Coordinates of C-alpha atoms in Angstrom, one line a residue:
Chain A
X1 CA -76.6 -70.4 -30.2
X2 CA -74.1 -71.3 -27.5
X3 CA -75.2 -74.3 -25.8
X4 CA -73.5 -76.1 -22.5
X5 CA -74.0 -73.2 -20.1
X6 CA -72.6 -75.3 -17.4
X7 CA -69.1 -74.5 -18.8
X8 CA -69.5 -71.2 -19.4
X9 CA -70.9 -70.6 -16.0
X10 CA -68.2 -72.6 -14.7
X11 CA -65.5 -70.7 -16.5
X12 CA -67.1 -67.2 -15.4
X13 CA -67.1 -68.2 -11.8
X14 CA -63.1 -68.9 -12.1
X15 CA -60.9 -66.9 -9.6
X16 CA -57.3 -66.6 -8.6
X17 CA -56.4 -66.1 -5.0
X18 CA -53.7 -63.1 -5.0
X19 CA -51.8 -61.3 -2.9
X20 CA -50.4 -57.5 -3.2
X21 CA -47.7 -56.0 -1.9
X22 CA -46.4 -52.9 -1.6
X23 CA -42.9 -52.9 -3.5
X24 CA -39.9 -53.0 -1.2
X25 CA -38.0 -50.0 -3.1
X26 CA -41.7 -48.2 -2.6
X27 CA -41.9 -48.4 1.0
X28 CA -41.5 -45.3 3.2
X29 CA -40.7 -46.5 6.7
X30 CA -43.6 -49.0 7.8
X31 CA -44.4 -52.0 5.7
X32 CA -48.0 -52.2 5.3
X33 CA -50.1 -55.4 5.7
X34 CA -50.6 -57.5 2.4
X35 CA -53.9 -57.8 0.7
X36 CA -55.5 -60.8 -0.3
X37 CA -58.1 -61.0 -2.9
X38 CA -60.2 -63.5 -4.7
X39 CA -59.8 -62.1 -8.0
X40 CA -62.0 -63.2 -11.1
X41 CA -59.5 -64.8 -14.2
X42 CA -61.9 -63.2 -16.8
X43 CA -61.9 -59.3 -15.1
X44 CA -59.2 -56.6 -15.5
X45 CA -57.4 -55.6 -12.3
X46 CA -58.0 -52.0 -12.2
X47 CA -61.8 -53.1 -11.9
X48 CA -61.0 -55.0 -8.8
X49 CA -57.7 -52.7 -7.7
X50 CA -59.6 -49.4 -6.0
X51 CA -59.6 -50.2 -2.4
X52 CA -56.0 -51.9 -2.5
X53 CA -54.6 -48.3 -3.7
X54 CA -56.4 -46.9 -1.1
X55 CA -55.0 -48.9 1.2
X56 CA -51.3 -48.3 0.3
X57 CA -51.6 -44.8 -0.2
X58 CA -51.8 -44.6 3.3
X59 CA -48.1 -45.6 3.5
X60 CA -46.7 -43.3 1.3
X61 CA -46.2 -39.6 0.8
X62 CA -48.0 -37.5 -1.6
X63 CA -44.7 -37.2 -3.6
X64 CA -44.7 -40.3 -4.6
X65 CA -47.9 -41.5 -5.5
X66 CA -48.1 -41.2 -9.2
X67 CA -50.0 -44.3 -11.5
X68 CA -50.7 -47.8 -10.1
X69 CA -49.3 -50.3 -11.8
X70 CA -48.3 -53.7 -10.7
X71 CA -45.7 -55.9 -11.7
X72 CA -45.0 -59.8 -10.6
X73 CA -41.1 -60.8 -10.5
X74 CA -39.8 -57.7 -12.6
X75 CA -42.4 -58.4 -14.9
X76 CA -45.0 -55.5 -15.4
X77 CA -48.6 -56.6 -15.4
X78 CA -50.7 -55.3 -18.8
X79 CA -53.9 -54.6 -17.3
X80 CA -55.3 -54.8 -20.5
X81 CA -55.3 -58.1 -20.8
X82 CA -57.3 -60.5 -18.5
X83 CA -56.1 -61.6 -15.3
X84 CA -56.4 -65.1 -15.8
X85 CA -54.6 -64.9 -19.2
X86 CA -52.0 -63.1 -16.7
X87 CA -51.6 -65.3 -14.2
X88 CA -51.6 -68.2 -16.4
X89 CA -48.4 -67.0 -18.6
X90 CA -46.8 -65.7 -15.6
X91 CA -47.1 -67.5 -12.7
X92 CA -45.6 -70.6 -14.1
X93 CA -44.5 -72.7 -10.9
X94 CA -48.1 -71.9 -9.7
X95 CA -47.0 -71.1 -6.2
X96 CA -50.1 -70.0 -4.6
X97 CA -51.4 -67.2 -4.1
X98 CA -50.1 -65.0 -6.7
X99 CA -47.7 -62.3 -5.2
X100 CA -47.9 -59.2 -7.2
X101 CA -46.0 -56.1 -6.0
X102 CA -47.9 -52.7 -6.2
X103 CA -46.0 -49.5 -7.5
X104 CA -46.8 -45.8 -7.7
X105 CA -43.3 -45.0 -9.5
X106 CA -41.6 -44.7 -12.3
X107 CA -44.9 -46.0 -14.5
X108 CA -43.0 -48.1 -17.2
X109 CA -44.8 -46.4 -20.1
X110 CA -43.2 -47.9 -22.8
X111 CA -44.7 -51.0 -21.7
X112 CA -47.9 -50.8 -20.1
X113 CA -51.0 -48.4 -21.3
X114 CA -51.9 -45.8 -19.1
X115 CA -55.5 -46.3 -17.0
X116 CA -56.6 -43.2 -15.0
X117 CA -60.1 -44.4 -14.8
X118 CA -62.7 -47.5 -15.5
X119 CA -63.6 -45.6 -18.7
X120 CA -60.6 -46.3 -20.2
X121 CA -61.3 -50.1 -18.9
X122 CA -64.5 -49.9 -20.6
X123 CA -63.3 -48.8 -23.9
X124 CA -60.8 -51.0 -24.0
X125 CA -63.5 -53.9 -23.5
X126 CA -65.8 -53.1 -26.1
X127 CA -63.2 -51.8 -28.7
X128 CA -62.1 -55.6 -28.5
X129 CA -65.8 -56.8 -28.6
X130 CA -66.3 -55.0 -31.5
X131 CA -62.7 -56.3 -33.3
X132 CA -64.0 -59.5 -32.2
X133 CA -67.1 -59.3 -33.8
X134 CA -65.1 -57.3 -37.5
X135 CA -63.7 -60.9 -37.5
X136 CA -66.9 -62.9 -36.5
X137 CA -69.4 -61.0 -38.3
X138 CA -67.7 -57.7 -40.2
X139 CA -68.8 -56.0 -37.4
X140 CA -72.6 -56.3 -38.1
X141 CA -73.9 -57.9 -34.8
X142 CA -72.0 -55.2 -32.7
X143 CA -72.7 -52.2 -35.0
X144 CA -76.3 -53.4 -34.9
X145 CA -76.7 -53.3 -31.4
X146 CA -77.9 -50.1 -29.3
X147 CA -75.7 -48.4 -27.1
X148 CA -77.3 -50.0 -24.0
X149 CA -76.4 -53.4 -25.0
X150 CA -73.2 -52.4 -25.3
X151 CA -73.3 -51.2 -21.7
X152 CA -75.3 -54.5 -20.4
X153 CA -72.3 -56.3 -21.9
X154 CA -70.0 -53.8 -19.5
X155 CA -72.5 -53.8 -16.5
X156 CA -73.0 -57.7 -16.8
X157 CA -68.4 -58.1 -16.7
X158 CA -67.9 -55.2 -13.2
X159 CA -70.9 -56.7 -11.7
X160 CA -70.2 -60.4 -12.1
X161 CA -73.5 -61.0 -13.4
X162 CA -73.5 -63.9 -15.7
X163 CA -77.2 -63.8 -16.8
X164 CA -77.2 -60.1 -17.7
X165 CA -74.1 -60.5 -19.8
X166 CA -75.0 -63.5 -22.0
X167 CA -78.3 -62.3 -22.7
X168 CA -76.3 -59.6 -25.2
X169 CA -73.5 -61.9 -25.7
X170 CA -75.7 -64.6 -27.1
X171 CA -76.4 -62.6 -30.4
X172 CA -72.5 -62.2 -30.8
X173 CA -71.8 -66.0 -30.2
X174 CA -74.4 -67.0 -32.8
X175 CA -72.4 -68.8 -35.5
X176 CA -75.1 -70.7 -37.4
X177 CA -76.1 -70.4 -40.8
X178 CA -75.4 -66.6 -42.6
X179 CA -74.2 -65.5 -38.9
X180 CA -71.3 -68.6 -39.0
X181 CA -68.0 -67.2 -38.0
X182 CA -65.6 -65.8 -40.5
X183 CA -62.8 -65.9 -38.8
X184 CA -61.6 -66.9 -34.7
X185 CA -61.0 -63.7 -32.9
X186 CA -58.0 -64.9 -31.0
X187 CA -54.9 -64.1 -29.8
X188 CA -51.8 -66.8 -28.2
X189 CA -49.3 -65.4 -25.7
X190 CA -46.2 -66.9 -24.7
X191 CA -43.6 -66.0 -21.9
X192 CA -41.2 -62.9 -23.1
X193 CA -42.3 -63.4 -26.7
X194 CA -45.1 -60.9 -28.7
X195 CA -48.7 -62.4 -29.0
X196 CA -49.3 -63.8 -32.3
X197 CA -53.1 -63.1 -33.9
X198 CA -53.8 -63.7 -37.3
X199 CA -56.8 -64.8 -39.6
X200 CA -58.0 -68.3 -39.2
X201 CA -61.1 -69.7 -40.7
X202 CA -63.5 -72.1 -38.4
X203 CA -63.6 -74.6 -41.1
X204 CA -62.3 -75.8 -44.2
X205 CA -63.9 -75.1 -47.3
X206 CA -65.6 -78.6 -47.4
X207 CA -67.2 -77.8 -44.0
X208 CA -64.7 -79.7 -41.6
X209 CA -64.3 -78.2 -38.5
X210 CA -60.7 -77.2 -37.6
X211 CA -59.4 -78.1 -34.6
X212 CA -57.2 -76.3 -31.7
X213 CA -54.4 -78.8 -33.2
X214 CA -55.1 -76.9 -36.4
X215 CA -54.9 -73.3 -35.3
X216 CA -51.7 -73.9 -33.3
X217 CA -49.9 -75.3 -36.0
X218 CA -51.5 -72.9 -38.1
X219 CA -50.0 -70.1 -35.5
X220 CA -46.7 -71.3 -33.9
X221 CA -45.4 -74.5 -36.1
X222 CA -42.0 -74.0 -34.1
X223 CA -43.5 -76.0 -31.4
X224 CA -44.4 -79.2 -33.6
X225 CA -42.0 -81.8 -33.3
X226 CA -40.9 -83.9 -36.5
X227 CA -43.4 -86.5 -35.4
X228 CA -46.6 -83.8 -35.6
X229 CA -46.7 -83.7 -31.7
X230 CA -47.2 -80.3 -29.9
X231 CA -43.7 -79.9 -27.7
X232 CA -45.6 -77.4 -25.3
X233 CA -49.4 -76.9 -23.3
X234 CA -52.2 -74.8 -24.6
X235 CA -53.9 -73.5 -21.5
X236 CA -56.8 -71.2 -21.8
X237 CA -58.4 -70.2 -18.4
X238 CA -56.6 -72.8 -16.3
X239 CA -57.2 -75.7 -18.4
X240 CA -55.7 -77.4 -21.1
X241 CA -58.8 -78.4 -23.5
X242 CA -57.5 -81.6 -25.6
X243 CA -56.2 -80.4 -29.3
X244 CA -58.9 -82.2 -31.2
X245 CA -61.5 -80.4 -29.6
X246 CA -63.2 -78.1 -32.6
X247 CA -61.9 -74.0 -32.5
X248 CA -65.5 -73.0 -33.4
X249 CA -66.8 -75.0 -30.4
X250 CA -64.0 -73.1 -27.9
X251 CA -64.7 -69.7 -29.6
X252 CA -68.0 -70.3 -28.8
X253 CA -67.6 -71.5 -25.0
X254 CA -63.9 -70.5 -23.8
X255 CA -63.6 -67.2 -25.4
X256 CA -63.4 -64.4 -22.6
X257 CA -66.0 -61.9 -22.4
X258 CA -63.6 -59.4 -24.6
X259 CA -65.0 -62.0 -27.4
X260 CA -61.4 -63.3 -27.9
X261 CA -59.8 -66.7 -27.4
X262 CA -56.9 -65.6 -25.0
X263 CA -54.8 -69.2 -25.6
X264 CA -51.5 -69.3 -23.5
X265 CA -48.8 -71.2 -24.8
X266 CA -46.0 -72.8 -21.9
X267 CA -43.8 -74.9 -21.4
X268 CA -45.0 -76.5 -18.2
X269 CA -48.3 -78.2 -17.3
X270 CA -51.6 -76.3 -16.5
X271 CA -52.0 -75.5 -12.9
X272 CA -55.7 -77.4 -13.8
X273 CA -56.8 -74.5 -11.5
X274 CA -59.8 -72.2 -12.5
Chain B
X1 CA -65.9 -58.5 -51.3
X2 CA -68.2 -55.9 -49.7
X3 CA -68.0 -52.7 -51.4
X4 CA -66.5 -51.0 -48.1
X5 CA -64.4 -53.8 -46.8
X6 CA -60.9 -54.8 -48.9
X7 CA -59.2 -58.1 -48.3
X8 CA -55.6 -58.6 -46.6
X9 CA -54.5 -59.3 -50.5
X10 CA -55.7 -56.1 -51.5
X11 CA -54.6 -54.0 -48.6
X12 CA -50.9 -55.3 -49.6
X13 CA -51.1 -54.1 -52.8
X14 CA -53.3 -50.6 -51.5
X15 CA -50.2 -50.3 -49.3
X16 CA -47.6 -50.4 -51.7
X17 CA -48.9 -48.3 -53.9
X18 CA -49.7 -45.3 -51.3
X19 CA -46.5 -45.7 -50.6
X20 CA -45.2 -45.2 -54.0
X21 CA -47.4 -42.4 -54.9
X22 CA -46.5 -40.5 -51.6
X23 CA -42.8 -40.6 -52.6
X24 CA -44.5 -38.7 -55.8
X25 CA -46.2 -36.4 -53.9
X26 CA -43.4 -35.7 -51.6
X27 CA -45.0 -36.9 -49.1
X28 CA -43.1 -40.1 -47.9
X29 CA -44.3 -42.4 -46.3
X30 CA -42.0 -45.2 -45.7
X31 CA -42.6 -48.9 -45.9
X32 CA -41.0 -50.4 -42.9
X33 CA -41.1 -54.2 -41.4
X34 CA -40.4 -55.3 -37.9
X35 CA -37.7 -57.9 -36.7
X36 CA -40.0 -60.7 -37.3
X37 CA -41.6 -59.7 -40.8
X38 CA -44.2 -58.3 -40.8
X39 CA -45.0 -54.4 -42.7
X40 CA -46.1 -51.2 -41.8
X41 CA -46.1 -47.8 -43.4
X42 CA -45.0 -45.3 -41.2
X43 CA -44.7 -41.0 -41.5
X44 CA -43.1 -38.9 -38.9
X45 CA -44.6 -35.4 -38.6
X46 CA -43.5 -32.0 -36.5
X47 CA -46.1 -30.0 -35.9
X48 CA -47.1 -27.4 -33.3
X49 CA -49.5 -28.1 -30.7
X50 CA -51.5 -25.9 -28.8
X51 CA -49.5 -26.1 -25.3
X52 CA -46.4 -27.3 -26.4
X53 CA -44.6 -24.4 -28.8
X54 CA -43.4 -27.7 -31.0
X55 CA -44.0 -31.2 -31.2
X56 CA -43.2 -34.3 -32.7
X57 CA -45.6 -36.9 -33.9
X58 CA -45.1 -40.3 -35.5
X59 CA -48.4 -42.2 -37.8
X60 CA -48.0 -45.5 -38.4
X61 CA -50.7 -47.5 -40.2
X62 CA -50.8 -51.6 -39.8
X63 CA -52.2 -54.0 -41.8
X64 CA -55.5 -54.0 -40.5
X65 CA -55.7 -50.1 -41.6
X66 CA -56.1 -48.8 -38.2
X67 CA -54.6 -45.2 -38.0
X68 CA -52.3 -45.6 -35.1
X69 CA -49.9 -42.5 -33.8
X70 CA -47.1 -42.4 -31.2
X71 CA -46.6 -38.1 -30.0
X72 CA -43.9 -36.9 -28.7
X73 CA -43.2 -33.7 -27.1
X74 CA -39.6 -32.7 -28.2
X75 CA -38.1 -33.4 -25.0
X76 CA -38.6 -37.2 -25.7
X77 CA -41.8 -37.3 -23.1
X78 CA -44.8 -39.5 -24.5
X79 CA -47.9 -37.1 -24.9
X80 CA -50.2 -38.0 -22.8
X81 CA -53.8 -39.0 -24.4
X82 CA -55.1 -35.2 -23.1
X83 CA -52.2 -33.5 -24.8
X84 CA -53.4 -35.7 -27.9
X85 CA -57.1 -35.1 -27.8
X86 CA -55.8 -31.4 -27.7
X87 CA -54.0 -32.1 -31.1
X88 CA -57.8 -32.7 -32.7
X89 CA -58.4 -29.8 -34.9
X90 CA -61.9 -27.9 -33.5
X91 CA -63.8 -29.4 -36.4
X92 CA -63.9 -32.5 -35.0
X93 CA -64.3 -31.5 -31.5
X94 CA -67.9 -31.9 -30.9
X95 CA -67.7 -35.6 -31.6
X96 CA -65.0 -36.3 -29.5
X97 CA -66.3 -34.5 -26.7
X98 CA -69.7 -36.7 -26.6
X99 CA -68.1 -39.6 -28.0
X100 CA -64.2 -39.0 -26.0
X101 CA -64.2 -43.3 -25.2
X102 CA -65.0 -44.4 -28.9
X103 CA -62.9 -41.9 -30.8
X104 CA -59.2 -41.7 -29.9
X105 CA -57.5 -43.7 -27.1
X106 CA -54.4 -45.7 -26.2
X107 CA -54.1 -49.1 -27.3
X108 CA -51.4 -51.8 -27.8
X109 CA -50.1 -51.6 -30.9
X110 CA -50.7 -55.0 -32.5
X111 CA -47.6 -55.6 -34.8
X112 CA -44.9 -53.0 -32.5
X113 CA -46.7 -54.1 -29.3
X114 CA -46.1 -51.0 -27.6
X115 CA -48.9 -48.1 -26.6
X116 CA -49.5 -46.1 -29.7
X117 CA -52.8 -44.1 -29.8
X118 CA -55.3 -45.5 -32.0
X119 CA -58.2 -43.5 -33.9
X120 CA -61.3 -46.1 -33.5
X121 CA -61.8 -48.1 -36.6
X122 CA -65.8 -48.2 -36.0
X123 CA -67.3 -48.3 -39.0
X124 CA -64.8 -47.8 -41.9
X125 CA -66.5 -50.3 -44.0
X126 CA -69.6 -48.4 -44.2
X127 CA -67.7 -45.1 -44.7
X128 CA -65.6 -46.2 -47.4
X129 CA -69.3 -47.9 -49.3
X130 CA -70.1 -43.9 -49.3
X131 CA -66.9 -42.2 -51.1
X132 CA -67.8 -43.5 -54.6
X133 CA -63.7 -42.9 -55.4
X134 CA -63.5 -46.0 -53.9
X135 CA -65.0 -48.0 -56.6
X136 CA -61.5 -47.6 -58.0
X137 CA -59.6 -49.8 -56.1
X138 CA -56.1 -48.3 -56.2
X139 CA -57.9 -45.1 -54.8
X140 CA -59.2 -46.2 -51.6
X141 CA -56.5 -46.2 -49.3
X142 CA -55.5 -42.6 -50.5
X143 CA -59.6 -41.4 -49.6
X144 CA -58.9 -43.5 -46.5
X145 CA -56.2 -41.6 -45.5
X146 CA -57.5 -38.1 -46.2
X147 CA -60.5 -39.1 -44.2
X148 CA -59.3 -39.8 -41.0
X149 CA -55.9 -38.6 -41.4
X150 CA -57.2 -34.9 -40.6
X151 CA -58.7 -36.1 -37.5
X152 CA -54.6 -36.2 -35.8
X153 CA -53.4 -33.4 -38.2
X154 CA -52.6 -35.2 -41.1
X155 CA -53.1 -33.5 -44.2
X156 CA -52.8 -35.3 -47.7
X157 CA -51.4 -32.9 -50.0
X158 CA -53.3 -32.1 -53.0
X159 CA -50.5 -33.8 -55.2
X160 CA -51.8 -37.1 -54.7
X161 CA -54.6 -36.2 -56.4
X162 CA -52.3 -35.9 -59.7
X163 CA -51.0 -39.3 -59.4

């Protein structure tokens, strides 16, 4: 079972200061005030996004309101993926906070997926805690569990309540004997490249632990140097864990509640701000 | 191996050889591979949906043998995921109406990474332990594929069963 709590609590608690704007090109005739959120790195922003629609809608006519979406310099924001993940691959000089523009327009759809409600939030989330766990555990520990721990596991994520989560999430972190990880559900994005996910064992067949050195090079070997040195940072929720430290022991403690290690790789320091 | 579950090996070779036999059957599916590498098999179908006098519809199938399918309406507009769940023949209606968020929804496509609607993998392994075809390996992407394929009106022509 997943010990040191502390981080995990920690890493939970992690939040982003943002600010959203209505886009300029969006904007009827009076620019409305900005809105400043704390918003939690491991959440999805249409979970957190209701009441700053609202507020904008207010500023526009009917006409034009079709889909949110938001985008942050021309970029468009895949709310599928964590914020944190987000902010940490986008917002690279780390200027804070984070000014994303808010749009009801031209929905890019090639790009982003469509999200008319927090059900399709919520299927999203535990279609990737279940892929998580087809690469864990061949899917036994989710498809074993009842329908309500699957919603504890939603409940515990919208209403920030750590306890009520990891009380399910323990049995899908349990890596110890039969239930020892097959492979690391993870996936590592980098700046307008595709993420890269493939199948990586926890340890080698002698029973060494592989490291986060390991999986990167395993992963994206065009950033090793001719010395062995990684040319770039490895930043997964604001930090940059050193690249001895075990991938089994940050599966375990720094994945996101989607199950996943979401590692982002950049060319500039972490912002070393969770 | 688990009798339901095939290894990344195997689903090579399971590939490969649907898409040889569906050449046979006049079927075609065709083996295509992106700008960086990596395969997919990939069928484009026209069929008519119930609002739409015609549509078009494009399956594509990655390595992880997730059905994934991109509809268009003729005009070039993306179907949206109501005009798909309208696609799903009445057979399998009942499930998706109790079970609309575990069934058929829009995902990220994980090799094209672009939204592709994606038929829930929940469960294949222990569907695929109950066809006993699929004792014989180089059957069990072919009983695969007329299981779910139906689901997003894909029929497998009886010729494959000649092969």
């Amino acid at each position: 079972m997943a010990e040191d709590r502390e981080i995990m609590r920690e890493l939970w608690d992690g939040r982003v200061p943002v600010t959203f704007t209505l886009a300029e090109e969006e904007i009827d005739s009076e620019q409305p005030d900005p809105v400043y959120l704390m918003v939690p790195r491991i959440t999805y922003f249409p979970l957190v996004t209701e009441k700053i629609t609202k507020h904008f809608t207010k500023y526009i006519s009917e006409e034009n309101q079709g889909e949110v979406w938001l985008e942050f310099e021309g970029q468009p924001l895949k709310w599928h993926y964590p914020v944190g993940v987000l902010y940490d691959l986008y917002n690279s000089d780390s200027s804070l906070p984070w000014r994303i523009s808010v749009h009801f327009q031209e929905f890019p759809e090639d790009e982003l997926l469509h999200c008319g409600s927090k059900d399709v939030v919520e299927s999203h989330f535990i279609s990737t805690i279940k892929e998580a766990d087809s690469l864990k555990h061949r899917g036994q520990v989710i498809n074993g569990m009842q329908k309500k721990d699957h919603k504890q596991l939603w409940n515990g994520l919208i209403h920030d309540r750590f306890e009520q989560f990891w009380s399910v999430n323990k049995k899908l972190m349990e890596s110890s004997g039969d239930d020892m990880f097959k492979y690391i559900p993870f996936r590592i994005y980098m700046v307008d490249k595709h993420y890269v996910q493939s199948l990586f064992r926890p340890m080698t067949d002698e029973g060494q632990h592989y490291t986060l050195k390991d999986l990167l090079k395993a992963s994206v070997p065009e950033f090793f140097n001719s010395d062995d040195i990684f040319t770039m940072h490895a930043v997964i929720h604001g930090v940059e864990p050193p690249l001895h430290t075990p991938i089994l022991w940050l599966s375990e403690h720094f994945s996101f509640p989607d199950n996943f290690l979401h590692i982002c790789v950049l060319s500039t320091d972490s912002k070393g701000y969770i | 191996m688990a009798a339901g579950l095939i290894s990344p090996e195997e689903f090579i070779w399971m590939s490969k050889l649907l898409h040889e036999r569906s050449n046979k059957a006049r079927d075609f599916w065709a083996l295509e591979m992106t700008s960086d590498g990596k395969e997919y098999l990939k069928k484009t179908v026209a069929f008519a949906t119930p609002e739409k006098s015609q549509g078009k519809q494009i399956i594509q199938e990655n390595k992880d043998y997730v059905l994934f399918i991109l509809s268009y309406a003729l005009d070039g507009q993306l179907l949206s995921l109501e005009d798909v769940w309208k696609i799903v023949p009445d057979f399998y209606r009942e499930r998706l109406e109790h079970e609309r968020w575990t069934f058929l929804t829009q995902q990220e496509h994980p090799i094209l990474h672009r939204p592709f609607y994606q038929l829930h993998p929940c469960r294949t392994a222990d569907l695929m332990e109950n066809i006993p075809q699929c004792q014989d390996r180089s059957k069990y992407l072919t009983s695969w594929l007329s299981a779910v394929g139906p689901v997003v009106g894909l029929n497998l022509p009886l010729a494959y069963g000649l092969t």
